[in-house]
Each structure stands twice: as C-alpha cells, then as structure tokens.
CSV table of C-alpha atoms in Angstrom, one decimal:
chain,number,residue,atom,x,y,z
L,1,UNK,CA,141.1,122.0,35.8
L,2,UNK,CA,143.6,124.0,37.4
L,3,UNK,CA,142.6,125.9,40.8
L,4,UNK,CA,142.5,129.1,39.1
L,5,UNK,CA,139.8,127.7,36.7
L,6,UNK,CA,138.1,126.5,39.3
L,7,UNK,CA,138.1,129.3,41.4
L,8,UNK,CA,137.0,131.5,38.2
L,9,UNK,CA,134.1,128.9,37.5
L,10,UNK,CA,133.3,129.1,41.1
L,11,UNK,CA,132.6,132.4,41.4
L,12,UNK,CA,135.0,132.8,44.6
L,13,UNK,CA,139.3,133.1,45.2
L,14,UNK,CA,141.8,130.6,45.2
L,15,UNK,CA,142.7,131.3,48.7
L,16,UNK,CA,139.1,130.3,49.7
L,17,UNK,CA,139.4,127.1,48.2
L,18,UNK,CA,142.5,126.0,49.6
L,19,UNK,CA,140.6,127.1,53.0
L,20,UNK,CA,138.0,124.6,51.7
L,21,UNK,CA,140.7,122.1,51.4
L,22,UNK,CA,142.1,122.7,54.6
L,23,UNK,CA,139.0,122.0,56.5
L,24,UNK,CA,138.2,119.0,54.4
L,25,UNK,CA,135.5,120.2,52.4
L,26,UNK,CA,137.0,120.3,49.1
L,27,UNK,CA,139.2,116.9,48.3
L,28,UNK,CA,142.8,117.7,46.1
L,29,UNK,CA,144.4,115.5,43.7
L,30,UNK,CA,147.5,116.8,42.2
L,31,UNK,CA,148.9,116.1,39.0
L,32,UNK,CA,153.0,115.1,37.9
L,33,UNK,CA,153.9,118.3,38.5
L,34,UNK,CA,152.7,118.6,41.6
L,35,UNK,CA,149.8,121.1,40.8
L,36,UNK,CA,146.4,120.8,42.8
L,37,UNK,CA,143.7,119.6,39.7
L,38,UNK,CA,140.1,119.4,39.9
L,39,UNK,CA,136.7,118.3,38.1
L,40,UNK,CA,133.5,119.0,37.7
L,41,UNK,CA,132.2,117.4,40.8
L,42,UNK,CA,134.5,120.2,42.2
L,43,UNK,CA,132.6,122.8,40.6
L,44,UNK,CA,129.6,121.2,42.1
L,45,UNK,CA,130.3,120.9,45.6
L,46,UNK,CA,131.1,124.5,45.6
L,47,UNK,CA,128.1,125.7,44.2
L,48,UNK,CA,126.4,123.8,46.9
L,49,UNK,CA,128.8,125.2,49.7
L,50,UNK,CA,128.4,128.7,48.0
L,51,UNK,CA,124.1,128.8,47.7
L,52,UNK,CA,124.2,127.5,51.6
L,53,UNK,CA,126.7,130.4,52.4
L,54,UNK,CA,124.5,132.8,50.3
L,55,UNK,CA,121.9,131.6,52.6
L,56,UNK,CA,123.0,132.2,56.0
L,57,UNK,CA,124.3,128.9,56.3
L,58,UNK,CA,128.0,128.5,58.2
L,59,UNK,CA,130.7,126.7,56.6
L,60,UNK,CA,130.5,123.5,58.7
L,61,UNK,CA,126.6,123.1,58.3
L,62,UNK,CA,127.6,123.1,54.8
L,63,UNK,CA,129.8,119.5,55.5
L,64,UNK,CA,126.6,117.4,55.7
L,65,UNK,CA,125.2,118.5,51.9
L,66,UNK,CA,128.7,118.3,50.8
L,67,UNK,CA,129.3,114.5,51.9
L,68,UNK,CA,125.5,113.7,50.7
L,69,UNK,CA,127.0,115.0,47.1
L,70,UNK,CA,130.2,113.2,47.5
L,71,UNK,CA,128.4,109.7,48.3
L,72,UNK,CA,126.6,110.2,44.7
L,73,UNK,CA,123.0,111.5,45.6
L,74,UNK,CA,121.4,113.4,43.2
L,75,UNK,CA,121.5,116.6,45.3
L,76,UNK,CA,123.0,117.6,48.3
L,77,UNK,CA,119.8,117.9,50.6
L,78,UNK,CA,118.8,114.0,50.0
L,79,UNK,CA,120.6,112.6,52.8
L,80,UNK,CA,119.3,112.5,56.5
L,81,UNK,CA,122.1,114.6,57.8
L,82,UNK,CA,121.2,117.4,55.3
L,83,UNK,CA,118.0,117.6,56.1
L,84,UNK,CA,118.6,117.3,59.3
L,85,UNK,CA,120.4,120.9,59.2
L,86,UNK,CA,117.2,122.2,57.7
L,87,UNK,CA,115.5,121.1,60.5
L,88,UNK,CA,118.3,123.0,63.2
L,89,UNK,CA,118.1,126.3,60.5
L,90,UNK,CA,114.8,126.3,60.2
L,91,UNK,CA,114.2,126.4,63.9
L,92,UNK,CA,117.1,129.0,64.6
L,93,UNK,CA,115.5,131.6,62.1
L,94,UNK,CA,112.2,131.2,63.9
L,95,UNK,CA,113.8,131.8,66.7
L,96,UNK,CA,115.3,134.7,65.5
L,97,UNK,CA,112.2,135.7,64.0
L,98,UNK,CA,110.0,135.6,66.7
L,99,UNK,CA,112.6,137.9,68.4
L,100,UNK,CA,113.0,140.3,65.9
L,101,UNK,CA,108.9,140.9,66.2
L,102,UNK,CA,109.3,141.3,69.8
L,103,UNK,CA,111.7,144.1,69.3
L,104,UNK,CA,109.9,145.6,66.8
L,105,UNK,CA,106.6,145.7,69.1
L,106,UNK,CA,108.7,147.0,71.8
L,107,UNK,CA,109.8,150.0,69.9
L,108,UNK,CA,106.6,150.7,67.9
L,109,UNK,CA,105.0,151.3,71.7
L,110,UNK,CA,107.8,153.8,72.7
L,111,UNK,CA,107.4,155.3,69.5
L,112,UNK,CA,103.8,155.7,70.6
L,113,UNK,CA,104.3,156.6,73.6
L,114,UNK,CA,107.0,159.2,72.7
L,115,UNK,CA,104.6,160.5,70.3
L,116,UNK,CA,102.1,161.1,72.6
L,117,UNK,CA,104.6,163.1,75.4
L,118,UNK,CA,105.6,165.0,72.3
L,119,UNK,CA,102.5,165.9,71.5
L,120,UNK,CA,101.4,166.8,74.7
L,121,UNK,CA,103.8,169.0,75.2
L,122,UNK,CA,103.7,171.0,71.8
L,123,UNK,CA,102.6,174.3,72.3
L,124,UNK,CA,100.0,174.1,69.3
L,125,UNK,CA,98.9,170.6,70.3
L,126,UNK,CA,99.1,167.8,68.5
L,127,UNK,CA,100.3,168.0,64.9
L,128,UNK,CA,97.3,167.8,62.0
L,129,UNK,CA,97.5,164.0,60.5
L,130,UNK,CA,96.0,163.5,56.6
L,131,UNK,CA,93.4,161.3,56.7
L,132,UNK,CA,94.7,159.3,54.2
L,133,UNK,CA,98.5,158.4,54.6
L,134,UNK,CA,98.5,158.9,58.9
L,135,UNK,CA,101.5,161.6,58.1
L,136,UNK,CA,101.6,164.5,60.2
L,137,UNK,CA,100.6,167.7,57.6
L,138,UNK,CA,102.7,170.8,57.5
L,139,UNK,CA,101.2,173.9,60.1
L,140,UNK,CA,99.6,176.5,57.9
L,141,UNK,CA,100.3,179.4,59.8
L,142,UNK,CA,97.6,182.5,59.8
L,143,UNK,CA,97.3,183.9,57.1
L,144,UNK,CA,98.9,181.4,54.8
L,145,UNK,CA,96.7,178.7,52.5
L,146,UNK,CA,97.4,175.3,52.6
C-alpha cells in the first residue's frame, strides 16, 4: 500500500509517517517508480506506536515494542526491553501521582483555612451548611421563608 493508504488505515498524516521513517521507526521500501510502499506489518507497528502515544508514552519509548514486533513476537510488549519501559512508566506515573496528591492536600488545607478566615470575618458568621450535601445554604433574610 501506498503511504496515503497507510496513513488513512493508520488513523494519522503522511507527514507523520515519513517523521516515523526519519527516526527509524517505520522501515520504507519503494517500488519501480520510486514510490514509498508498505504492508500490513506497517499498519501494525503503527497501531502499536499510536496506542503507546495514546497513552502518554513518548515516541522513542515506543522503539523497544516496535523492534519486539519487527523481530516476530506475537505482540509488542513480549520482549525484555518492552517491558522494561513498563517498569520506567510505571514508576514515573507514581511518581507523578504521589505528587499530584500532595498538591491536592496542600490546597484542600488552604482552602480550609481560607474558609475559616472567611468565615470569621463575615459579618453574619459563618454561612448555614445542609446537613446533607456540606454546601453552604442561601441566607434567608427576615422576613423571607426558606
């Protein structure tokens, strides 16, 4: 198949397969005419690249489930090297995880904190809270039903 075919079947542009090709991750054969040809082990590769992408993964941890492929495994995550990248993801999103809940305590005490100021410096006191959802509940001014 041509490159537009593949690009179409691929689900992405020429120009980032030729991208691909230029950093080795997609192998071209060309035909008489000079025209860049592919199969469907093509097709396949890229779908691996592409679901790693999809994933957070960058292009050149994609290299390792890409050769695993091209040396006739079953799947692209069978080799050492692939799994290997796992390991190395695995550990950066935990990492970035474990982060991401320190920030998120962080702020949830200045929100409590700036909560309380707030409400000690209301002229009416605190606001009213429902007793079911924690929100605060509108004033009812005097004279007016809730």
């Amino acid at each position: 198949m041509r490159i537009g075919e593949l690009a179409e079947r691929a689900g992405t542009t020429t120009r980032t397969l030729r991208y691909y090709e230029s950093r080795g991750l997609l192998t071209v054969r060309r035909d008489a005419q000079g025209h860049r040809t592919f199969g469907e082990e093509d097709l396949r590769l890229l779908r691996q690249i592409r679901m790693l992408r999809d994933s957070g993964f960058e292009l050149e941890e994609t290299r390792p489930f890409v050769e695993c492929l091209r040396a006739g495994h079953p799947e692209g995550d069978s080799c050492p090297d692939s799994l290997e990248v796992y390991r190395r993801k695995l550990a950066e999103l935990d990492a970035c995880i474990a982060q991401l809940r320190s920030v998120r305590r962080e702020v949830g005490e200045r929100l409590a904190r700036a909560e309380v100021d707030a409400a000690a410096r209301s002229p009416h006191g605190p606001e009213p809270r429902c007793e079911l959802t924690g929100r605060a509940r509108p004033r009812v001014d005097e004279g007016e039903t809730a």
